[in-house]
Amino acid sequence: MKKPILIINFKAYDNAFGKKGIDIAKKIEKISIEYSTEVTLSVPATMISTLSQEVSLPIYAQHIDDVDLGAHTGAITAEMIKEAGAKGSLLNHSEKRIRLDQIHNALTKMKKLGLESVVCIDRYELVNPIGLLQPDSILIEPPELIGSGISVSKAKPEVITKAVDEIKKTPSVYLIAGAGISNGDDVYTAIKLGSAGIGVASAVMKAKEPEKVVEEFIKGALRAIENG
Amino acid sequence: MKKPILIINFKAYDNAFGKKGIDIAKKIEKISIEYSTEVTLSVPATMISTLSQEVSLPIYAQHIDDVDLGAHTGAITAEMIKEAGAKGSLLNHSEKRIRLDQIHNALTKMKKLGLESVVCIDRYELVNPIGLLQPDSILIEPPELIGSGISVSKAKPEVITKAVDEIKKTPSVYLIAGAGISNGDDVYTAIKLGSAGIGVASAVMKAKEPEKVVEEFIKGALRAIENG
Amino acid sequence: MKKPILIINFKAYDNAFGKKGIDIAKKIEKISIEYSTEVTLSVPATMISTLSQEVSLPIYAQHIDDVDLGAHTGAITAEMIKEAGAKGSLLNHSEKRIRLDQIHNALTKMKKLGLESVVCIDRYELVNPIGLLQPDSILIEPPELIGSGISVSKAKPEVITKAVDEIKKTPSVYLIAGAGISNGDDVYTAIKLGSAGIGVASAVMKAKEPEKVVEEFIKGALRAIENG
Amino acid sequence: MKKPILIINFKAYDNAFGKKGIDIAKKIEKISIEYSTEVTLSVPATMISTLSQEVSLPIYAQHIDDVDLGAHTGAITAEMIKEAGAKGSLLNHSEKRIRLDQIHNALTKMKKLGLESVVCIDRYELVNPIGLLQPDSILIEPPELIGSGISVSKAKPEVITKAVDEIKKTPSVYLIAGAGISNGDDVYTAIKLGSAGIGVASAVMKAKEPEKVVEEFIKGALRAIENG
C-alpha cells in the first residue's frame, strides 16, 4: 500500500452513488492528478464496479462481511469487491463495527487476495492490538468528532500523538487520523503530529465544491510533508 | 409486480459474481426468453449495475439496510440499488434476517421508490403478519430444507397449503414457495398447491448446466399453470 | 393475564438493582396494596429472584433470548426467568429489539411455560401483525417520546387511538400505551383513549419520591376506569 | 485474581439454574473444599445472587453488556452482577461474542469495580492483542472442539503452546485452555503445556456424577502443578 495520504469515505450520502457519485469521483480525480497525490475513494458496494471503470483512483469498499463464498444471501465478500475492481476496503468503521475474530479473518483473506486494508478504531489503546494483526493501515477516529466539523487535530491532538506512539510498535502499519477534519490546517496538523494521512467524509461529501475542499486538503498535506 | 414464477437467488456462490456471474445470468436469460417466462435474479450488491446492463431479466438485490441516506458507512440502501438498476429486493432472508420494524421501514421506502419486494419467512404463521405490511410477495422457506435437495413440495407440502390459506387474507400479496426445490416436479407441485411461483438457489447455482435446470423448472411451472 | 394497568420498567437505572432496587419495589408495593391496583415490575435479570421473594407484585423480566436450554453462554431463557420467580416478560423493547421469528418462538415457549408476555412496538401499523401472534399484551411506545417527559397521550394521541382500532382485530390481546407518561392526567388520557393500561420507566425511576408518582398514576388510572 | 485452575461454565444447560443449579454448585463446592482447590462457577445472570449466597465458591457472570447504567432495557451491567454477588465475568465467549471496543470498555469498568475478567478467544493470534488490554485471564478455546469431547490438549496441543508463547508478552495475564476437556489427563496435559488452568462446561454439566468429573479434573491439575 502506498502512503495513504487522503482517504475519502463516500458513506451513504446522496451523492455517493449514481451520476452524482460518478461526478464527484471525477472531480476528485482531476485534483488528484493535478497535484500528483493519490486519493482513495471508499464507496458503496453498488458503485465499486462503475467507479473502478470511470476513474483511475484506487477504489475501496466500505466493509466486507466475514464469510466465505457460499450460501450467504446479502453478504459482500472480499472476492466480490476484488472482482468488481476494488483495491482494498475499510473494515470496522464506527458505523459498521465487526468483532476482533472477524477483523482477523477478513485481514487474512484480504492479504491472500492482494487487497489493501484500513481498520478503523476509536481510541489509541486499540492501535497496538489491531496493529499486531498487520492491516495495511489503521484509521483512528474519535467517534464523537465524526461529522462534527471539529477536527481531531485541534480538539484531541493527544489522540493522534498517543496513536503515533503506539503504531511505532508495528512499523509496517500506517496510521491515519480522521474525524471532523474540515480544512487544510487540520490536515497539516494531523500529519505534523505524525499520522501518515487523513480520512474524511462529510467535509468533502457535503461541500458545495468538493474538489476545492480536496484541493485544500492536499495542499495542507503536501505542506506538512515537505515541511517534514 | 408480475407473477413471480421463478426467483433465483445467486447468494454468495462463487459463480454469483464476476464473469461467471454474467455467464450464468446470460444462460438463464436465454431460457427465459425461449419460454417467454420471466425469471428474476437476486444478485450480490456489487453485481447489480453490471447485470442490469448485461441481461434483460429483472435484477433484485438480496438485502437492503434500513437506513436513510447519510452517514452510514457500509450500508446498502434502497436508493442505491434502484440507481444501480435493481427492480426490487429480497428482504429478511434466513441468512440475513432483519427486525419487523426494519421490514416495515424498508417496504415503505421501496414502495415510494417503485421497487418490488419479496419478504422471506420461515413459517406459515408469519404469512398474515407480514402480509399485512403489503409487500409484493412473501417467500416461505422452511430453513432446514434450504440447500438440502429435499423439496418443501414433497417433504412439507402442508407448509405451502397452510401458507396459501393465510395469504388469501391479503389478496394482493403473492405467495412464493422455496427450499430444496430440485426438479420440475417440485416446481409443478408447489404451484399446484397454490403458490404463485418458486424461489431457488443452490439447485441452479451449483448445477453443472444451470440453464437445463432452469428450463426444467420453467417447464414444471408452465405445466402446472396450464393445468391450473 | 389480568388487565395490565401499570407496568414499571426498571431498565438499567442505578436504582433498578441491589438495595435501591428492593427499596423502590417495596415502596411501589405499598401503594399498589393501598389502592388495590396491581403494578407489574419489569426488572433486570439479576434481580428477578430477589424481588420475587421481597415483594408480592408480579415481577417480569425485561427480555428473553430465543434459545432453547443448552450451550448458550450468556443467554437468559424463558425457563430461567420462570424458575427465578418471574410471572412474565417484556419482549422486543425498543432498547432490545428482536426479530419477528424470535418473537414468535419466545411467545410459543412462554405460553407453554405459563409466562405472560408484553411485546413492545413503536407504531400502530405493527399492532395487528404482532396481535396475530397472540401475546398477552402489546405495549406501544413512539421511541422519540421514551424518556422525554412529553407524553404520548398529549403529543401523539392518534398513536393510541389508531392502535386501539387495530387491537380490536385480536380481542384477546390488551393494548398498553407508553412513552413520556409523566403525570396522572397522561395516564387518565391514555386509558380514556382506549388503552388498557400504561407502561412507564423514567418518570418513576428518576423521581425523588417514586411512590408518589406511582400513586398519582394509579389515581389517574382509577379515575379513567371509573369514568369509563 | 488467584490462579484460575478450574472454571466451570454452566451455560444455559437445564441444570444451570433453579434447584438443579444449586445442587450441582454445592456438589462442586464440596470437592473444591476437600481438595483445597478453588473452582469458579460461571452462571446465568438469574442465578448469580442465589448461588453467591448458597456456595462459597467464586461466582462469575457469563457475559456483561457494554452499557452504562441508564435506559437500557434488558441489559446486564457490571454493576448489576457485582451487586448480585459476582466476583467476575466471562467476556466474549464464542456463544456471545462482543466487539473489541466493547471488550475494552467492559474491562475498564470491571477493573474500576474490582471485578475479575476472563476474555474468551478462539485462536492464539488474538492472545497478545487481547492481552494488551490487561484482562485477568484469557481463555482460549478452538470453537470446533467446544462440547466435542475431543480435548484441545490432545487434538490441538499447538494451540496451547502457541498461546503460552504469546501470553508471555503480557506476564500479568493468566492463560486458560478449554474446549473438549473430558478427563484428568486432558487437564494434566493442558497445564503441563503451560496453561494456568482450564475451562470446562459440558463435561461437567452433562455428567451423571458431575462431582466425580470435577474431582478427576482437580486431581489432574494438582498432579500437573506438583509435577510442574
Short mmCIF file of C-alpha atoms in Angstrom, two decimals, chain D residues 5-228:
data_model
loop_
_atom_site.label_atom_id
_atom_site.label_comp_id
_atom_site.label_asym_id
_atom_site.label_seq_id
_atom_site.Cartn_x
_atom_site.Cartn_y
_atom_site.Cartn_z
CA ILE D 5 -7.22 -23.54 37.96
CA LEU D 6 -10.75 -24.59 37.08
CA ILE D 7 -13.58 -22.50 35.65
CA ILE D 8 -16.88 -24.25 35.05
CA ASN D 9 -19.25 -22.56 32.64
CA PHE D 10 -22.82 -23.55 33.48
CA LYS D 11 -24.00 -22.14 30.12
CA ALA D 12 -27.78 -22.49 29.72
CA TYR D 13 -27.93 -26.20 30.44
CA ASP D 14 -31.07 -27.46 32.12
CA ASN D 15 -29.16 -27.95 35.38
CA ALA D 16 -27.62 -24.47 35.27
CA PHE D 17 -30.44 -22.85 37.22
CA GLY D 18 -33.11 -23.46 39.82
CA LYS D 19 -32.74 -26.28 42.32
CA LYS D 20 -30.61 -28.31 39.95
CA GLY D 21 -28.23 -25.39 39.63
CA ILE D 22 -27.91 -25.07 43.40
CA ASP D 23 -27.47 -28.81 43.73
CA ILE D 24 -24.63 -29.06 41.24
CA ALA D 25 -22.94 -25.97 42.68
CA LYS D 26 -22.99 -27.49 46.16
CA LYS D 27 -21.56 -30.78 44.94
CA ILE D 28 -18.73 -28.93 43.22
CA GLU D 29 -18.15 -26.81 46.31
CA LYS D 30 -17.70 -29.94 48.40
CA ILE D 31 -14.97 -31.28 46.15
CA SER D 32 -13.35 -27.86 45.93
CA ILE D 33 -13.08 -27.68 49.72
CA GLU D 34 -11.93 -31.29 50.02
CA TYR D 35 -9.00 -30.63 47.67
CA SER D 36 -8.38 -27.01 48.77
CA THR D 37 -8.60 -26.05 45.10
CA GLU D 38 -10.69 -23.09 44.09
CA VAL D 39 -13.26 -23.71 41.38
CA THR D 40 -15.01 -20.79 39.72
CA LEU D 41 -18.62 -21.12 38.54
CA SER D 42 -19.83 -19.01 35.64
CA VAL D 43 -23.61 -18.98 35.91
CA PRO D 44 -26.73 -17.49 34.29
CA ALA D 45 -27.49 -13.91 35.35
CA THR D 46 -30.67 -15.02 37.11
CA MET D 47 -28.63 -17.32 39.37
CA ILE D 48 -25.82 -15.02 40.48
CA SER D 49 -27.43 -13.78 43.67
CA THR D 50 -28.76 -17.19 44.68
CA LEU D 51 -25.51 -19.06 44.11
CA SER D 52 -23.43 -16.30 45.71
CA GLN D 53 -25.43 -16.96 48.85
CA GLU D 54 -25.64 -20.73 48.60
CA VAL D 55 -21.99 -21.59 47.98
CA SER D 56 -18.62 -20.18 48.98
CA LEU D 57 -17.07 -20.61 45.51
CA PRO D 58 -16.38 -17.54 43.38
CA ILE D 59 -19.38 -16.90 41.12
CA TYR D 60 -18.90 -15.33 37.71
CA ALA D 61 -21.39 -13.93 35.23
CA GLN D 62 -21.24 -15.36 31.70
CA HIS D 63 -21.44 -12.01 29.94
CA ILE D 64 -21.68 -8.28 30.58
CA ASP D 65 -23.32 -5.76 28.28
CA ASP D 66 -21.19 -2.76 27.44
CA VAL D 67 -23.59 -0.08 28.60
CA ASP D 68 -23.59 2.36 31.46
CA LEU D 69 -26.42 2.48 33.94
CA GLY D 70 -29.49 4.13 32.50
CA ALA D 71 -32.17 3.46 29.89
CA HIS D 72 -31.00 0.05 28.67
CA THR D 73 -33.86 -2.42 28.97
CA GLY D 74 -32.65 -6.00 29.14
CA ALA D 75 -29.00 -5.12 29.77
CA ILE D 76 -26.85 -6.91 32.33
CA THR D 77 -24.24 -4.43 33.53
CA ALA D 78 -21.04 -4.89 35.52
CA GLU D 79 -22.63 -3.00 38.41
CA MET D 80 -25.59 -5.41 38.48
CA ILE D 81 -23.56 -8.57 38.58
CA LYS D 82 -21.29 -7.14 41.27
CA GLU D 83 -24.24 -6.12 43.40
CA ALA D 84 -25.69 -9.61 42.94
CA GLY D 85 -22.52 -11.14 44.34
CA ALA D 86 -20.42 -12.00 41.30
CA LYS D 87 -16.67 -11.84 41.65
CA GLY D 88 -16.08 -11.52 37.92
CA SER D 89 -17.32 -12.46 34.49
CA LEU D 90 -16.51 -14.21 31.29
CA LEU D 91 -16.44 -11.87 28.30
CA ASN D 92 -16.59 -12.59 24.57
CA HIS D 93 -17.47 -16.26 24.84
CA SER D 94 -17.82 -17.89 21.43
CA GLU D 95 -21.55 -18.12 22.11
CA LYS D 96 -21.71 -14.42 23.00
CA ARG D 97 -19.02 -12.55 21.11
CA ILE D 98 -18.71 -8.82 21.51
CA ARG D 99 -16.59 -6.23 19.71
CA LEU D 100 -13.08 -5.16 20.64
CA ASP D 101 -14.14 -1.69 21.78
CA GLN D 102 -16.82 -3.31 23.93
CA ILE D 103 -14.28 -5.68 25.46
CA HIS D 104 -12.06 -2.71 26.28
CA ASN D 105 -14.95 -0.73 27.76
CA ALA D 106 -16.10 -3.71 29.83
CA LEU D 107 -12.59 -4.42 31.14
CA THR D 108 -12.10 -0.77 32.10
CA LYS D 109 -15.31 -0.76 34.08
CA MET D 110 -14.65 -4.17 35.65
CA LYS D 111 -11.25 -3.02 36.91
CA LYS D 112 -12.84 0.07 38.45
CA LEU D 113 -15.42 -2.13 40.18
CA GLY D 114 -12.90 -4.74 41.30
CA LEU D 115 -14.39 -7.47 39.15
CA GLU D 116 -12.23 -10.23 37.68
CA SER D 117 -12.28 -10.80 33.94
CA VAL D 118 -11.78 -13.79 31.68
CA VAL D 119 -11.82 -12.91 27.98
CA CYS D 120 -12.51 -15.87 25.69
CA ILE D 121 -10.86 -16.15 22.28
CA ASP D 122 -10.68 -18.83 19.63
CA ARG D 123 -7.10 -18.58 18.29
CA TYR D 124 -3.59 -17.91 19.52
CA GLU D 125 -3.15 -14.89 17.23
CA LEU D 126 -5.56 -12.97 19.45
CA VAL D 127 -3.75 -13.72 22.72
CA ASN D 128 -1.40 -10.77 22.51
CA PRO D 129 -3.96 -8.26 21.13
CA ILE D 130 -6.33 -9.10 23.98
CA GLY D 131 -3.50 -9.45 26.50
CA LEU D 132 -2.58 -5.81 25.84
CA LEU D 133 -5.97 -4.83 27.25
CA GLN D 134 -4.97 -6.43 30.56
CA PRO D 135 -7.81 -8.75 31.46
CA ASP D 136 -7.09 -11.01 34.43
CA SER D 137 -7.16 -14.09 32.21
CA ILE D 138 -7.59 -15.19 28.65
CA LEU D 139 -9.45 -18.42 27.94
CA ILE D 140 -8.54 -19.91 24.59
CA GLU D 141 -10.94 -22.40 23.06
CA PRO D 142 -10.88 -23.66 19.48
CA PRO D 143 -14.64 -23.44 18.81
CA GLU D 144 -14.81 -26.60 16.73
CA LEU D 145 -13.79 -28.59 19.83
CA ILE D 146 -16.21 -26.94 22.28
CA GLY D 147 -18.60 -29.59 23.56
CA SER D 148 -17.00 -32.17 21.31
CA GLY D 149 -15.42 -34.41 23.93
CA ILE D 150 -12.20 -34.17 21.90
CA SER D 151 -9.85 -32.12 24.02
CA VAL D 152 -7.71 -29.24 22.86
CA SER D 153 -4.91 -30.85 24.91
CA LYS D 154 -4.85 -33.87 22.65
CA ALA D 155 -6.28 -32.67 19.34
CA LYS D 156 -4.63 -29.27 19.14
CA PRO D 157 -1.80 -29.02 21.71
CA GLU D 158 -0.10 -26.47 19.45
CA VAL D 159 -2.96 -24.05 20.13
CA ILE D 160 -1.99 -24.15 23.79
CA THR D 161 1.76 -23.98 23.27
CA LYS D 162 1.48 -21.08 20.82
CA ALA D 163 -0.91 -19.29 23.16
CA VAL D 164 1.51 -19.87 26.05
CA ASP D 165 4.26 -18.25 24.00
CA GLU D 166 2.05 -15.27 23.26
CA ILE D 167 0.80 -14.78 26.82
CA LYS D 168 4.40 -14.31 27.99
CA LYS D 169 4.32 -10.89 26.32
CA THR D 170 1.77 -9.75 28.93
CA PRO D 171 3.03 -11.58 32.04
CA SER D 172 0.31 -10.40 34.40
CA VAL D 173 -2.38 -12.17 32.36
CA TYR D 174 -3.19 -15.84 33.01
CA LEU D 175 -3.78 -18.21 30.12
CA ILE D 176 -6.55 -20.75 30.48
CA ALA D 177 -7.21 -23.50 27.96
CA GLY D 178 -10.55 -25.03 27.11
CA ALA D 179 -12.70 -26.96 24.61
CA GLY D 180 -13.40 -30.64 24.77
CA ILE D 181 -11.62 -31.21 28.09
CA SER D 182 -13.04 -34.56 29.19
CA ASN D 183 -10.80 -36.23 31.73
CA GLY D 184 -7.98 -35.76 34.19
CA ASP D 185 -5.32 -36.42 31.59
CA ASP D 186 -6.65 -33.59 29.42
CA VAL D 187 -6.33 -31.26 32.39
CA TYR D 188 -2.88 -32.58 33.27
CA THR D 189 -1.66 -32.07 29.70
CA ALA D 190 -3.15 -28.58 29.35
CA ILE D 191 -1.35 -27.42 32.47
CA LYS D 192 1.89 -29.20 31.59
CA LEU D 193 1.77 -27.40 28.23
CA GLY D 194 1.79 -24.14 30.13
CA SER D 195 -1.77 -23.07 30.76
CA ALA D 196 -2.59 -21.81 34.26
CA GLY D 197 -5.82 -23.74 34.38
CA ILE D 198 -8.72 -24.99 32.33
CA GLY D 199 -12.23 -24.02 31.37
CA VAL D 200 -14.96 -26.62 31.02
CA ALA D 201 -18.71 -26.82 30.51
CA SER D 202 -20.40 -29.87 29.00
CA ALA D 203 -18.01 -32.42 30.55
CA VAL D 204 -19.25 -31.37 33.98
CA MET D 205 -22.76 -30.13 33.26
CA LYS D 206 -23.79 -33.19 31.26
CA ALA D 207 -22.13 -35.74 33.55
CA LYS D 208 -24.19 -38.18 35.58
CA GLU D 209 -21.95 -37.51 38.55
CA PRO D 210 -20.55 -34.02 37.99
CA GLU D 211 -18.69 -34.03 41.31
CA LYS D 212 -16.67 -37.06 40.20
CA VAL D 213 -15.67 -35.33 36.98
CA VAL D 214 -14.64 -32.24 38.90
CA GLU D 215 -12.66 -34.39 41.31
CA GLU D 216 -10.84 -36.05 38.43
CA PHE D 217 -10.12 -32.66 36.87
CA ILE D 218 -8.75 -31.27 40.13
CA LYS D 219 -6.57 -34.35 40.60
CA GLY D 220 -5.21 -33.94 37.08
CA ALA D 221 -4.48 -30.29 37.76
CA LEU D 222 -2.79 -30.94 41.10
CA ARG D 223 -0.68 -33.68 39.59
CA ALA D 224 0.49 -31.29 36.86
CA ILE D 225 1.18 -28.49 39.30
CA GLU D 226 3.16 -30.66 41.74
CA ASN D 227 4.92 -32.15 38.81
CA GLY D 228 5.43 -28.65 37.34
#
